[in-house]
Amino acid sequence: MEASLGEIPFGIDFHPSKELVAVSLITGDLHLYKYNTDDSSLQRCLDFRAHAESCRTVRFINGGQAVATGSKDCSILATDVETGSVIARLENAHENAINSLINLTESTVASGDDEGCIKVWDTRQRSCSGSFNAHEDYISDMNFVPDSMKLLTTSGDGTLSVCNLRTYKIQTRSEFSEDELTSVVVMKNGRKVICGSQSGTLLLYSWGFFKDCSDRFVDLSPNSVEALLKLDEDRLITGTENGLISLVGILPNRIIQPIAEHSEYPVEGLAFSHDRRFLGSISHDQMLKLWDLNDTLQSSENTAKGQDASSDSDSDDMEVDDNPPRSTKGMKTKIANKGAGLSGSNNFFADL
């Protein structure tokens, strides 16, 4: 299934329980599509200008009742999924352009901006419950670990940060990797953290030992890893600069198989449908594509499950970095020219 978006997309997210997929565009528009599994069709059911400038990120929130978007214009918008009406808009959510959104719990979301600032929003208290400066450059990706209430973040400054959401402090930060980090996932039952990079190298960190990576996987180089999506504890899906979508095994590290070729342009984002049957991908070719994973992954299922557990170990003789270093900023991959800085406000969720 595929649909022409008409403009370059920046963000993609699936509804948590319905056959809906949202896409945010460079123009500031938000598109919502309904996909039909019977006749493999995509129908646009919502299309409106959500922001004055580029809409960089999108997430379904509040159990799918609303969809939130973050923009270069520093605003966050919450839109009702059923009616398409605006629920709430925060014009001054950040002082810099918003680059990333993530769901934390049923009632909290986090947003990250172009200067490394992260804010946590509580929908029950209807306020910003905390903020911290995690990086010195744009937040490229975030991953929440609920058991430990940790938020893992990657940035254009080339570092991985571990943020404690109980104290709203940076617990630790990796050394500068000399490369922009673009994405992050947690695998191996929480024991390994995998980061994608602009050089195409996957950096593997052991939990609790974040100062330096414990392993590197270079087979995707030199194509930048633009997106990572965890399939299970042993496998992830990568979207790279050359338009390829691949299934990759972790410890043992290997490219298991190519899944699809979106286009010759970089894969901007990946997401699973609520039942994990479909993989959604967006790229600079201005197309939204949905890939049926049932047949694609069948051939690799037995291979991945049969790997020896002994290969799931490596050296963890590294010290914990309790004093985060300051790093030189990396080159940004998103659109340049940030939005104008605005004063903070905490009353975004008053109408949710």
XYZ file of C-alpha atoms in Angstrom:
352
model
C 0.000 0.000 0.000
C 1.188 3.497 -0.741
C -0.025 7.066 -0.959
C 1.451 10.225 -2.428
C 1.879 12.903 0.237
C 2.679 15.769 -2.117
C 5.435 17.098 0.160
C 8.429 15.775 2.102
C 7.332 13.940 5.282
C 9.163 14.210 8.610
C 7.159 12.064 11.052
C 5.011 8.923 11.095
C 2.970 7.152 13.770
C 0.242 4.489 13.868
C -2.890 4.576 16.002
C -2.553 2.214 19.010
C -5.722 0.243 18.211
C -7.246 1.360 14.890
C -6.216 1.128 11.226
C -5.000 4.724 11.141
C -1.601 6.218 10.357
C -0.552 9.861 10.797
C 2.130 11.684 8.814
C 3.591 15.159 9.445
C 4.946 17.211 6.559
C 7.553 19.860 5.843
C 4.762 22.324 4.995
C 3.319 22.127 8.529
C 0.443 19.926 7.363
C -0.867 16.856 9.174
C -2.262 13.930 7.184
C -4.296 11.072 8.639
C -4.883 7.931 6.577
C -7.149 4.926 7.082
C -5.748 1.701 5.682
C -7.891 -1.260 4.659
C -6.321 -4.673 5.119
C -8.881 -6.364 2.852
C -8.302 -4.434 -0.360
C -4.886 -2.952 0.554
C -6.055 0.633 0.128
C -5.040 3.900 1.818
C -7.655 6.633 2.178
C -6.849 10.120 3.446
C -9.365 11.087 6.123
C -7.745 14.234 7.513
C -5.599 16.928 5.919
C -5.061 20.333 7.473
C -2.395 22.937 8.226
C -1.348 22.156 11.792
C 1.603 24.562 12.038
C 2.929 27.706 10.406
C 6.279 26.022 9.752
C 7.502 22.462 9.203
C 5.780 19.760 11.255
C 8.711 17.592 12.332
C 7.162 14.965 14.598
C 3.806 13.307 15.278
C 2.467 10.946 17.987
C -0.930 9.564 18.915
C -1.606 10.386 22.575
C -4.263 9.724 25.233
C -4.865 6.182 24.016
C -5.335 7.342 20.448
C -8.047 9.914 21.156
C -5.765 12.718 20.022
C -2.702 13.206 17.858
C 0.105 15.544 18.942
C 2.494 17.320 16.592
C 5.656 19.338 17.186
C 6.973 21.990 14.855
C 9.867 24.184 13.843
C 7.675 27.093 14.976
C 8.220 25.894 18.592
C 4.568 24.922 19.089
C 2.830 21.684 20.073
C -0.675 20.957 18.809
C -3.202 18.378 20.035
C -5.871 17.406 17.491
C -8.979 15.260 18.023
C -8.677 12.126 15.897
C -12.429 11.659 15.329
C -13.428 15.227 14.495
C -10.161 16.798 13.366
C -10.793 19.765 15.635
C -8.030 21.451 17.618
C -8.066 20.432 21.293
C -5.211 22.617 22.473
C -2.246 24.509 21.094
C 0.843 25.628 22.961
C 2.547 28.340 20.959
C 5.580 28.588 23.231
C 6.207 24.977 24.202
C 9.987 25.340 23.678
C 12.374 28.169 23.051
C 13.692 26.346 19.982
C 12.268 24.221 17.186
C 10.736 20.932 18.354
C 12.282 17.869 16.783
C 10.939 14.859 18.698
C 7.901 13.594 20.638
C 7.418 10.375 22.603
C 4.704 8.787 24.752
C 5.896 7.973 28.262
C 2.780 6.765 30.095
C -0.954 7.004 29.431
C -0.901 10.573 30.692
C 2.608 11.872 29.996
C 4.577 12.751 26.872
C 8.049 14.174 26.321
C 9.264 16.641 23.704
C 12.803 17.463 22.571
C 14.079 20.491 20.680
C 16.928 21.693 18.469
C 19.136 22.802 21.378
C 18.928 19.586 23.411
C 16.174 20.629 25.841
C 13.621 17.989 26.897
C 10.276 18.740 28.526
C 7.841 16.290 30.126
C 4.126 17.113 29.951
C 1.551 15.665 32.377
C -1.972 15.560 30.962
C -3.579 14.900 34.354
C -1.920 17.876 36.063
C -2.342 19.828 32.825
C 1.173 21.203 33.035
C 4.836 20.771 32.212
C 6.058 18.581 35.060
C 9.776 18.971 34.382
C 12.502 19.908 31.935
C 16.243 19.462 31.568
C 19.009 20.208 29.095
C 20.175 16.776 27.984
C 22.302 17.732 24.964
C 24.007 20.570 23.151
C 22.405 19.937 19.786
C 19.077 18.688 18.415
C 17.310 15.707 19.989
C 17.230 13.096 17.230
C 15.404 10.286 19.054
C 14.055 9.225 22.457
C 13.313 5.834 24.027
C 11.482 5.305 27.322
C 12.339 2.473 29.749
C 9.340 2.277 32.125
C 10.793 -0.207 34.640
C 13.539 2.199 35.659
C 11.796 5.462 34.652
C 14.725 6.320 32.397
C 14.535 8.263 29.151
C 17.316 7.507 26.662
C 18.046 10.278 24.168
C 20.363 10.665 21.179
C 21.518 13.892 19.637
C 23.339 15.608 16.831
C 26.095 16.359 19.346
C 27.149 12.699 19.056
C 26.167 11.548 22.535
C 23.691 9.227 24.238
C 22.109 10.509 27.470
C 20.281 8.667 30.233
C 17.700 10.912 31.891
C 16.133 10.086 35.256
C 12.465 11.044 35.077
C 12.039 10.806 38.840
C 14.570 13.569 39.479
C 14.593 15.270 36.058
C 18.360 15.066 35.963
C 20.878 13.616 33.532
C 22.115 10.430 35.174
C 24.919 9.823 32.718
C 26.055 10.703 29.221
C 28.293 8.901 26.776
C 31.547 10.214 25.445
C 31.437 12.058 22.150
C 31.179 9.492 19.348
C 32.597 11.782 16.609
C 29.404 11.136 14.686
C 25.801 12.302 14.910
C 23.589 9.768 16.678
C 20.265 9.474 14.878
C 18.206 6.832 16.709
C 18.051 4.590 19.773
C 16.394 1.309 20.825
C 16.730 -0.966 23.873
C 17.182 -4.713 23.247
C 18.282 -7.992 24.827
C 15.740 -7.634 27.658
C 17.108 -4.253 28.646
C 20.775 -5.231 28.652
C 21.791 -3.563 25.399
C 21.170 -0.093 23.969
C 21.608 0.286 20.208
C 22.237 3.663 18.569
C 22.203 4.463 14.880
C 24.663 6.989 13.490
C 25.160 9.190 10.467
C 28.144 7.126 9.331
C 25.995 3.972 9.223
C 27.667 2.342 12.236
C 25.446 0.842 14.926
C 26.856 1.523 18.409
C 26.072 -1.070 21.095
C 26.115 0.018 24.741
C 25.763 -2.249 27.782
C 23.194 -1.060 30.305
C 24.895 0.787 33.149
C 28.087 1.270 31.143
C 27.305 4.218 28.906
C 30.664 5.975 28.813
C 31.726 4.130 25.666
C 30.130 1.550 23.403
C 30.947 -2.116 23.940
C 30.587 -3.120 20.282
C 30.175 -1.658 16.812
C 28.372 -3.013 13.754
C 29.650 -1.440 10.544
C 27.990 -3.480 7.787
C 25.452 -0.741 7.026
C 28.176 1.866 6.411
C 28.615 4.285 4.738
C 24.850 4.884 4.551
C 23.477 6.889 7.458
C 21.060 4.971 9.698
C 18.103 7.347 9.729
C 15.674 5.172 11.723
C 15.707 2.139 14.037
C 12.699 0.028 14.976
C 12.864 -2.850 17.448
C 11.220 -6.029 16.146
C 12.033 -8.268 19.120
C 14.851 -8.721 21.635
C 17.235 -10.057 18.983
C 16.269 -8.219 15.794
C 15.698 -4.663 14.667
C 14.705 -2.927 11.455
C 16.858 -0.178 9.969
C 16.006 2.582 7.518
C 19.068 4.015 5.806
C 20.162 6.916 3.665
C 20.099 4.862 0.463
C 16.388 4.079 0.853
C 16.850 0.480 1.999
C 14.892 -1.098 4.869
C 16.730 -4.062 6.386
C 16.293 -6.667 9.103
C 19.382 -6.758 11.336
C 20.324 -9.247 14.061
C 22.028 -8.079 17.245
C 24.591 -10.313 19.003
C 25.375 -11.984 16.725
C 25.520 -8.815 14.620
C 24.504 -9.411 11.024
C 22.240 -8.219 8.251
C 19.617 -10.958 8.126
C 17.793 -9.816 5.007
C 16.587 -6.731 3.129
C 12.899 -6.070 3.765
C 12.142 -3.427 1.174
C 13.537 -0.589 -0.884
C 11.411 2.487 -0.241
C 13.172 4.644 -2.852
C 16.581 6.009 -3.700
C 16.086 8.741 -1.116
C 16.735 8.529 2.654
C 14.184 6.735 4.826
C 12.948 9.488 7.133
C 10.881 7.356 9.520
C 9.606 3.854 10.361
C 6.676 2.663 12.489
C 4.661 -0.493 13.234
C 0.900 -0.768 12.943
C -0.926 -1.600 16.181
C -1.019 -5.333 15.335
C 2.551 -5.220 13.953
C 1.342 -6.631 10.653
C 2.379 -3.559 8.677
C 5.580 -1.569 8.616
C 5.113 2.049 7.620
C 7.913 4.031 5.980
C 8.307 7.604 4.773
C 11.015 9.103 2.617
C 12.027 12.209 0.702
C 10.273 10.764 -2.344
C 7.072 12.168 -0.758
C 5.482 8.730 -0.469
C 3.914 6.868 2.452
C 4.346 3.112 2.062
C 2.979 0.230 4.123
C 4.713 -3.138 3.899
C 3.021 -6.412 4.922
C 5.464 -8.094 7.307
C 3.699 -11.461 7.554
C 5.365 -12.914 4.479
C 8.510 -10.813 4.611
C 9.657 -11.965 8.040
C 8.496 -15.578 7.849
C 11.708 -16.818 6.266
C 13.923 -15.316 8.967
C 11.874 -16.342 12.014
C 13.457 -19.717 12.638
C 16.959 -18.475 11.892
C 16.836 -15.730 14.506
C 15.307 -17.939 17.199
C 17.938 -20.612 16.720
C 20.940 -18.490 17.603
C 23.183 -19.654 20.434
C 22.691 -17.637 23.616
C 26.441 -17.631 24.160
C 26.826 -15.056 21.386
C 24.804 -12.631 23.503
C 27.796 -11.563 25.576
C 30.632 -9.095 25.262
C 33.044 -7.241 27.469
C 31.426 -4.811 29.888
C 34.624 -3.645 31.606
C 33.771 0.028 31.405
C 33.289 2.646 34.071
C 30.005 4.483 34.512
C 30.225 8.086 33.376
C 28.805 10.159 36.217
C 30.234 13.458 34.906
C 28.805 14.045 31.434
C 31.335 15.641 29.055
C 30.559 18.639 26.902
C 30.849 17.949 23.205
C 31.218 19.828 19.967
C 27.938 20.150 18.129
C 27.310 17.878 15.162
C 25.780 18.898 11.853
C 21.992 18.875 11.909
C 20.082 16.561 9.603
C 16.765 18.341 9.927
C 15.899 21.660 8.294
C 18.140 24.529 9.356
C 17.002 27.947 10.535
C 15.216 27.308 13.810
C 11.984 29.010 14.772
C 12.054 32.123 16.904
C 12.539 31.557 20.631
C 9.423 31.974 22.785
C 8.818 32.090 26.506
C 7.750 28.902 28.310
C 4.198 27.962 29.251
C 2.806 25.053 31.257
C -0.912 25.129 30.405
C -0.929 23.035 27.214
C -3.170 20.192 28.392
C -5.831 22.327 30.068
C -8.456 21.184 27.558
C -7.484 17.508 27.294
